[in-house]
Short mmCIF file of N, CA and C and ligand atoms in Angstrom, two decimals:
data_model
loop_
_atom_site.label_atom_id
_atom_site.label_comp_id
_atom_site.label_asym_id
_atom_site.label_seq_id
_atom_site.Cartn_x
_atom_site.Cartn_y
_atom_site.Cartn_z
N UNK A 1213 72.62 15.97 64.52
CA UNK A 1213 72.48 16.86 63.37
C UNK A 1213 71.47 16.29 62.39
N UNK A 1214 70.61 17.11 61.55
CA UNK A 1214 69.91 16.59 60.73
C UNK A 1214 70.22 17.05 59.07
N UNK A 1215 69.63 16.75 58.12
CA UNK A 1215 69.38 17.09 56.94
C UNK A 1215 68.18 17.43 56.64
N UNK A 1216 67.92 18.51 56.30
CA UNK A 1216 66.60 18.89 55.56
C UNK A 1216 66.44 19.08 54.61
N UNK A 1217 65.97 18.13 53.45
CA UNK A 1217 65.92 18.73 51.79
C UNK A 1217 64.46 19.03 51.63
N UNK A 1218 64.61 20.57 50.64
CA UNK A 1218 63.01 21.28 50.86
C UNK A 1218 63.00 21.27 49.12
N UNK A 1219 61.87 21.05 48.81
CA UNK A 1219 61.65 21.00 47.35
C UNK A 1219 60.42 22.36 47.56
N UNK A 1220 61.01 23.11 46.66
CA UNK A 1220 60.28 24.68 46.62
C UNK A 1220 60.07 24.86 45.28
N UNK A 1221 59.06 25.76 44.74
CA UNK A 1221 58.61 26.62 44.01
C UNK A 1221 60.12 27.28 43.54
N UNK A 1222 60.10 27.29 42.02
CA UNK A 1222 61.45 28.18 41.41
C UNK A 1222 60.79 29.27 42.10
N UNK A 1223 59.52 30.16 42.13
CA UNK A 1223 59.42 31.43 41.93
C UNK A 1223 59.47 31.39 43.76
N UNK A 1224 59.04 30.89 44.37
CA UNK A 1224 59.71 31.42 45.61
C UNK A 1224 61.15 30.98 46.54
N UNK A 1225 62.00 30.37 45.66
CA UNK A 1225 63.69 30.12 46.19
C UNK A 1225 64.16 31.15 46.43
N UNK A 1226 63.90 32.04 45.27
CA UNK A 1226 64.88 33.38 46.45
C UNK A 1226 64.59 34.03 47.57
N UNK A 1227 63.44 34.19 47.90
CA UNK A 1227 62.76 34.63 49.16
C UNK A 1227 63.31 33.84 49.86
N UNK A 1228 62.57 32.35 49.95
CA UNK A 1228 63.39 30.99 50.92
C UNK A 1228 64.97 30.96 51.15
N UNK A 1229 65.19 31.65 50.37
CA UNK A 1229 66.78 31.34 50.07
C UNK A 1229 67.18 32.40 51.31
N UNK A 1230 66.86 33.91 51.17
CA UNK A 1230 67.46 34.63 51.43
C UNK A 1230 67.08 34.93 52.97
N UNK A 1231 65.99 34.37 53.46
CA UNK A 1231 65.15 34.15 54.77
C UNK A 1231 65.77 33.06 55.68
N UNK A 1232 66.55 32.16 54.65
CA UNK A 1232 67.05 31.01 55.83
C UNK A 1232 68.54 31.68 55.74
N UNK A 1233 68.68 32.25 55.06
CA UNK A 1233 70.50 32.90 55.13
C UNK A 1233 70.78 33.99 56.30
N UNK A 1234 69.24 35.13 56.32
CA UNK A 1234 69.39 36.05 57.45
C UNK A 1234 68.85 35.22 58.62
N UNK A 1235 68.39 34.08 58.92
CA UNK A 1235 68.54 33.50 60.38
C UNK A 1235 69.92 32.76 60.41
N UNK A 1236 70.67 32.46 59.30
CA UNK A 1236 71.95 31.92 59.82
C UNK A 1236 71.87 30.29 59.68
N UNK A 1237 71.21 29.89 58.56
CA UNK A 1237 71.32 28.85 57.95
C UNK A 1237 72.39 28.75 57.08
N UNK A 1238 73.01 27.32 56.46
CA UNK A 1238 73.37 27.21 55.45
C UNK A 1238 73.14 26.53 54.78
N UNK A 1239 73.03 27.10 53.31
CA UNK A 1239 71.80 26.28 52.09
C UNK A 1239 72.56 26.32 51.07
N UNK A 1240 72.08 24.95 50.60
CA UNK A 1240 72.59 24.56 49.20
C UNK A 1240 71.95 24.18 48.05
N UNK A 1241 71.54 25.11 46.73
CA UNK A 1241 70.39 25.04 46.86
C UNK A 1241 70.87 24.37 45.04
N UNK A 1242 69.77 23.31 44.61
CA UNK A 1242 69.95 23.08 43.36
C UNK A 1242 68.65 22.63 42.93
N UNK A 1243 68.75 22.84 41.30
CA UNK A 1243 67.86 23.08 40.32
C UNK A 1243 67.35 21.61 39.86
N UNK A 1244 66.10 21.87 40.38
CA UNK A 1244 65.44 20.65 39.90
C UNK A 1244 64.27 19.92 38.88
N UNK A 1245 63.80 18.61 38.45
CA UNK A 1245 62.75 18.94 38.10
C UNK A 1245 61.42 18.04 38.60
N UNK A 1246 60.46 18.45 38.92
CA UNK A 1246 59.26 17.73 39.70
C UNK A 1246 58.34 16.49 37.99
N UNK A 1247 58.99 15.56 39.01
CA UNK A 1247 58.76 14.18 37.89
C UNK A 1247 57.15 13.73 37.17
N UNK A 1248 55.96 14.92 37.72
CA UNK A 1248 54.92 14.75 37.64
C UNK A 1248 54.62 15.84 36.91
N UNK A 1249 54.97 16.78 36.67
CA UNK A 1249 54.76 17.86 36.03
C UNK A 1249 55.90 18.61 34.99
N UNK A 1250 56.44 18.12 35.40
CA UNK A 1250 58.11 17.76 34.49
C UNK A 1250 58.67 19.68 34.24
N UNK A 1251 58.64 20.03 35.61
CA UNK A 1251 58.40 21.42 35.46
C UNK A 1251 59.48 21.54 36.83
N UNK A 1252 60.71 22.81 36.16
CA UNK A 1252 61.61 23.16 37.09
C UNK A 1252 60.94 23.75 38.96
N UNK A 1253 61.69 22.59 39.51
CA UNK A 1253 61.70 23.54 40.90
C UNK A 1253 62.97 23.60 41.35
N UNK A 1254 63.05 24.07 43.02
CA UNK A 1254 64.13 24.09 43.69
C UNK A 1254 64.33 23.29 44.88
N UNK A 1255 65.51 22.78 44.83
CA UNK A 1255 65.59 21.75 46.23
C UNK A 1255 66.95 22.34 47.15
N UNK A 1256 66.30 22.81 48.00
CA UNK A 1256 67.53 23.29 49.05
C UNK A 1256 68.02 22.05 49.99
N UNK A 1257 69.46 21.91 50.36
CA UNK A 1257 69.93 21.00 51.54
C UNK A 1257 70.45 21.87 51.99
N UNK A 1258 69.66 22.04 53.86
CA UNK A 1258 70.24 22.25 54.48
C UNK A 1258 70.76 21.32 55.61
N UNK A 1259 72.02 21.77 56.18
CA UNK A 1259 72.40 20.86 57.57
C UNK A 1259 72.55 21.67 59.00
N UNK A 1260 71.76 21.13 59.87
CA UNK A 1260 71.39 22.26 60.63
C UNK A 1260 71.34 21.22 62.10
N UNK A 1261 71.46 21.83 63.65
CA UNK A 1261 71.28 21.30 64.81
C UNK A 1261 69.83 20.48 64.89
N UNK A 1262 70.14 19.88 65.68
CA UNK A 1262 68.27 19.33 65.90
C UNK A 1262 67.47 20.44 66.28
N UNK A 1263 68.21 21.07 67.28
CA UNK A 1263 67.02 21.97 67.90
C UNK A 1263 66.51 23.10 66.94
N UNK A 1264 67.15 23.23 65.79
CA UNK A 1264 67.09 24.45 64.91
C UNK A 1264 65.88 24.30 63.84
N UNK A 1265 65.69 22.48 63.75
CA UNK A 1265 64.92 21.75 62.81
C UNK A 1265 63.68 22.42 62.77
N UNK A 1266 62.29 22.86 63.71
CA UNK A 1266 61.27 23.56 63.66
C UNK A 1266 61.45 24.87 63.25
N UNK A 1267 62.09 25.77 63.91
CA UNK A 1267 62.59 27.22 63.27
C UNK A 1267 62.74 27.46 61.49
N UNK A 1268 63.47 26.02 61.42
CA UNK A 1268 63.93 26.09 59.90
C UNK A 1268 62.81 26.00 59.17
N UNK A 1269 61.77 25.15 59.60
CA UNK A 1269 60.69 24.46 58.41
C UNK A 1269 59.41 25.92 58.77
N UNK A 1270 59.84 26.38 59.62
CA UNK A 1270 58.51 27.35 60.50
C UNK A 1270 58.79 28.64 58.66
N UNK A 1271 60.32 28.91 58.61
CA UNK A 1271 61.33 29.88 57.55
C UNK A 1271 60.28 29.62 56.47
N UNK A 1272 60.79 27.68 56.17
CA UNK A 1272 60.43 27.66 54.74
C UNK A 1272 58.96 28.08 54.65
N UNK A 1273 57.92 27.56 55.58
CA UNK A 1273 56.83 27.79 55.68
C UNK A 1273 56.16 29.10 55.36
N UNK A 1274 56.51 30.28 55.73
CA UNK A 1274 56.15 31.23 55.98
C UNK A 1274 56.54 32.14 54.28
N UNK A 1275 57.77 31.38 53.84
CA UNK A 1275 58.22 32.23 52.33
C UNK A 1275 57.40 30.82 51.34
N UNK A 1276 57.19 29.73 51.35
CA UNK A 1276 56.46 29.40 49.94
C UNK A 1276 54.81 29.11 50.26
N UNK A 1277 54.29 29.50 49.08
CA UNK A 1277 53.53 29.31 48.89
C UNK A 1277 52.76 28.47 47.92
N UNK A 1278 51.84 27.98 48.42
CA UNK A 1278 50.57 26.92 47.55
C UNK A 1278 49.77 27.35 46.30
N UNK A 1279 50.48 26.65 45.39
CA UNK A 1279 49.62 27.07 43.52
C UNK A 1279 48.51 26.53 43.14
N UNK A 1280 48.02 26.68 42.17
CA UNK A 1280 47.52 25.68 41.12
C UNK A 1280 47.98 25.89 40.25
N UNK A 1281 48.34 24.81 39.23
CA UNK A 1281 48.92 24.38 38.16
C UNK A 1281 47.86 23.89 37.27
N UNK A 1282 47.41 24.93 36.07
CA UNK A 1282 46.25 23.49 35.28
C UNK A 1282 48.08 22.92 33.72
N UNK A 1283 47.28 21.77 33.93
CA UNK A 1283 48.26 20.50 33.18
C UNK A 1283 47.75 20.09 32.01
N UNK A 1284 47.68 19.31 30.81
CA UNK A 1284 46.51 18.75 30.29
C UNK A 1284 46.95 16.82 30.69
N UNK A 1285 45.62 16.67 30.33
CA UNK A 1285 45.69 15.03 30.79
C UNK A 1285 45.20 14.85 29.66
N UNK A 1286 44.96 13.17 29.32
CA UNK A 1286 44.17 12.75 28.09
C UNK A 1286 43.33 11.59 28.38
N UNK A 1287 42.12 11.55 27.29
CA UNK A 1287 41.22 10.21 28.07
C UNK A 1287 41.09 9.70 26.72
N UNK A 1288 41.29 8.51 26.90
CA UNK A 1288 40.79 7.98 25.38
C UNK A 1288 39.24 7.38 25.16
N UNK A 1289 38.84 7.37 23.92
CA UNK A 1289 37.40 7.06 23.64
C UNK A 1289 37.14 5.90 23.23
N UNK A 1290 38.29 5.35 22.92
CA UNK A 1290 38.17 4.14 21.43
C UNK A 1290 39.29 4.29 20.63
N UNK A 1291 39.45 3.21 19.89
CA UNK A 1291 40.47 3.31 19.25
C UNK A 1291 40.85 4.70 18.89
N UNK A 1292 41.87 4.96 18.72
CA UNK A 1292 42.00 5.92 17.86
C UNK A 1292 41.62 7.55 18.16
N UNK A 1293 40.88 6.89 19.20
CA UNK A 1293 40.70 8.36 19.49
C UNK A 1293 40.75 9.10 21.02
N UNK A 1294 41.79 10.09 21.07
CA UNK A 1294 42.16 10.47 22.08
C UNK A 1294 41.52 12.14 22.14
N UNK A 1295 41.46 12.38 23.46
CA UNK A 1295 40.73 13.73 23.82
C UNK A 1295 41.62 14.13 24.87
N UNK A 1296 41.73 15.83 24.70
CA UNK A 1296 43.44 16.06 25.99
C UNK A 1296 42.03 17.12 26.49
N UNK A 1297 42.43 17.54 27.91
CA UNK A 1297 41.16 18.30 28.63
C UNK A 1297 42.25 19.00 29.91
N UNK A 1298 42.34 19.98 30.35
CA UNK A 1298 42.90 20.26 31.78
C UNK A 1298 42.77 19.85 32.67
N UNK A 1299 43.42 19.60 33.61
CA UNK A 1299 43.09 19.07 35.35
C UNK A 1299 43.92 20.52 35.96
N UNK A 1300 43.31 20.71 37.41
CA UNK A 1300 43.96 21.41 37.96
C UNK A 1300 44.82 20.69 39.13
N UNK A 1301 45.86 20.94 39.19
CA UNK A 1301 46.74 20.11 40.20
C UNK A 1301 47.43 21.23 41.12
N UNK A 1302 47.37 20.60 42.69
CA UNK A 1302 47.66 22.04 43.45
C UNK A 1302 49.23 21.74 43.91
N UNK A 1303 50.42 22.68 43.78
CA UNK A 1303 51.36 22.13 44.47
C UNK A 1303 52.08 22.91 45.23
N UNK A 1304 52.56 22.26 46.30
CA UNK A 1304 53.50 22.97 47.21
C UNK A 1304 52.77 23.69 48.32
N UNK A 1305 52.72 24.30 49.17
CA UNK A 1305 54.35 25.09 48.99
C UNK A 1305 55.18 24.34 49.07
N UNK A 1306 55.45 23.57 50.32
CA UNK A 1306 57.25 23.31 49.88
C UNK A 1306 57.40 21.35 50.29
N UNK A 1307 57.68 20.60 49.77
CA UNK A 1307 57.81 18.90 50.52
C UNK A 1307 58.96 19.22 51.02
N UNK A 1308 59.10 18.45 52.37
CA UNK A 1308 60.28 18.85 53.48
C UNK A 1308 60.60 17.26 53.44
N UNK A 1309 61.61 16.91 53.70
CA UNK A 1309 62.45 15.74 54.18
C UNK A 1309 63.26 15.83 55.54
N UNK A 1310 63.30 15.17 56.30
CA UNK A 1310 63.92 15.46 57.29
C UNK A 1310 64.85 14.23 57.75
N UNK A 1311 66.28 14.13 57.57
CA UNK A 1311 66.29 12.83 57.49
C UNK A 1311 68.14 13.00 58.76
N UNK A 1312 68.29 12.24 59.58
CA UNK A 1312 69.50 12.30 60.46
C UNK A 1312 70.89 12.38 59.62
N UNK A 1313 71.97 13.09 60.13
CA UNK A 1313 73.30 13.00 59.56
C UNK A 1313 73.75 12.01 60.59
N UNK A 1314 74.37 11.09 60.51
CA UNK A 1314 75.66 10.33 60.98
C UNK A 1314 76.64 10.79 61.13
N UNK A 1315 77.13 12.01 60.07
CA UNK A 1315 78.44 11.92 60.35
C UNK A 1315 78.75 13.53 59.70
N UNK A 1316 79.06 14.35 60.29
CA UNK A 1316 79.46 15.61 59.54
C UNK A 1316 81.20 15.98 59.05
N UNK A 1317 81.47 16.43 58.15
CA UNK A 1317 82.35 16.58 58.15
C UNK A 1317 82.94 17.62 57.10
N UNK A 1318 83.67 18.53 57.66
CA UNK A 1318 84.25 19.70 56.39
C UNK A 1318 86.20 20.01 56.14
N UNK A 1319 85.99 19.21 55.23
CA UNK A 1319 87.73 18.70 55.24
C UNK A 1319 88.61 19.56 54.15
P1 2BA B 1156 55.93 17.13 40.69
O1 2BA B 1156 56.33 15.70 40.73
O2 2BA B 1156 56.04 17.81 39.36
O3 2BA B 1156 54.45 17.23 41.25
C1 2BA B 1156 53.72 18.44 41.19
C2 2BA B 1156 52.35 18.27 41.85
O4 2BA B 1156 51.58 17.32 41.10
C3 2BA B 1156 52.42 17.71 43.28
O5 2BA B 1156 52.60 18.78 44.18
C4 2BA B 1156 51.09 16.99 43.42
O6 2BA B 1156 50.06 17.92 43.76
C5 2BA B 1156 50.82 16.52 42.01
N1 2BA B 1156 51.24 15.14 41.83
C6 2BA B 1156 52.48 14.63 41.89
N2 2BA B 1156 52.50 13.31 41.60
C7 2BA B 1156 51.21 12.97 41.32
C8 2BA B 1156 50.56 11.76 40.94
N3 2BA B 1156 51.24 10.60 40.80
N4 2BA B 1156 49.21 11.80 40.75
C9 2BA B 1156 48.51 12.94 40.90
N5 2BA B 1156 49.07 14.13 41.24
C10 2BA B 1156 50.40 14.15 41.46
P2 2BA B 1156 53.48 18.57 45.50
O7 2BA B 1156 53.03 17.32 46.21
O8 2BA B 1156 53.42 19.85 46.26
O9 2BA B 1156 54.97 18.30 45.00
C11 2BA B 1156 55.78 19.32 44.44
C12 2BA B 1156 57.08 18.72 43.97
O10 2BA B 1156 57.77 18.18 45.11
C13 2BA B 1156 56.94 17.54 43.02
O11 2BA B 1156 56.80 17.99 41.69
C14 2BA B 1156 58.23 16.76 43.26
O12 2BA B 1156 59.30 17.40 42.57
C15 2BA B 1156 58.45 16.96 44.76
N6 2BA B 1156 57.89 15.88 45.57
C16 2BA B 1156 56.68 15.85 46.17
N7 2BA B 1156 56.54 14.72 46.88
C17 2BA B 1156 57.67 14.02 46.74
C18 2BA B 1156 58.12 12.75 47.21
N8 2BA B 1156 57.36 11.96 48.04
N9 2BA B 1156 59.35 12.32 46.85
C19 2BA B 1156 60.13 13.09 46.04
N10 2BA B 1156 59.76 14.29 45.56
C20 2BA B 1156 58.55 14.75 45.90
#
């Protein structure tokens, strides 16, 4: 058995959400926040067969999609003096984890 935790786009979790539910996944999905942009996303765990593992990521694949985000950054000049300017930063669609269960259990 594996674990898959998918870090998604808030604006596309419900799509993801509702796409791995009609193949017969089960997802658990909680509210997160991305430590670089300090900006809510979503992280689903699912626990799923091995063989199911490609199907699943093929799901997430197909419902999120890839942004740009402009951010501001800052550069300093000299003392005292700081200048803030945009960067564009691209994220997602989705970081997948894929990591083995040891041990399942529903008690
Ligand atoms: P954030 O940490 O808010 O990162 C948002 C986007 O900012 C990233 O998109 C990446 O393009 C950029 N970024 C992140 N850290 C950076 C850095 N140190 N320098 C320059 N640019 C940086 P994604 O890579 O698509 O990541 C989307 C979200 O997925 C992240 O939100 C974070 O919540 C999570 N994530 C991504 N990689 C991860 C990892 N290795 N471990 C844990 N969480 C991860």
């Amino acid at each position: 058995m594996k674990l898959i935790t998918a870090i998604v786009n808030k604006e596309d979790s419900r799509n993801v959400t509702h796409a791995l539910i009609e193949a017969g996944f089960s997802v658990t999905r909680l509210s997160t926040t991305g430590g670089f942009l300090m900006a809510g996303n979503m992280t689903l765990l699912i626990g799923l067969p091995d063989e199911r593992v490609d199907e699943c990521i093929q799901v997430i694949g197909d419902h999120c999609k890839q942004r740009t985000e402009v951010v501001p950054s800052s550069a300093g000049f000299g003392v005292g003096m700081e200048h803030t300017y945009p960067v564009e930063v691209t994220v997602g669609g989705a970081t997948v984890f894929v990591t083995n269960v040891e041990r399942f259990e529903k008690l």
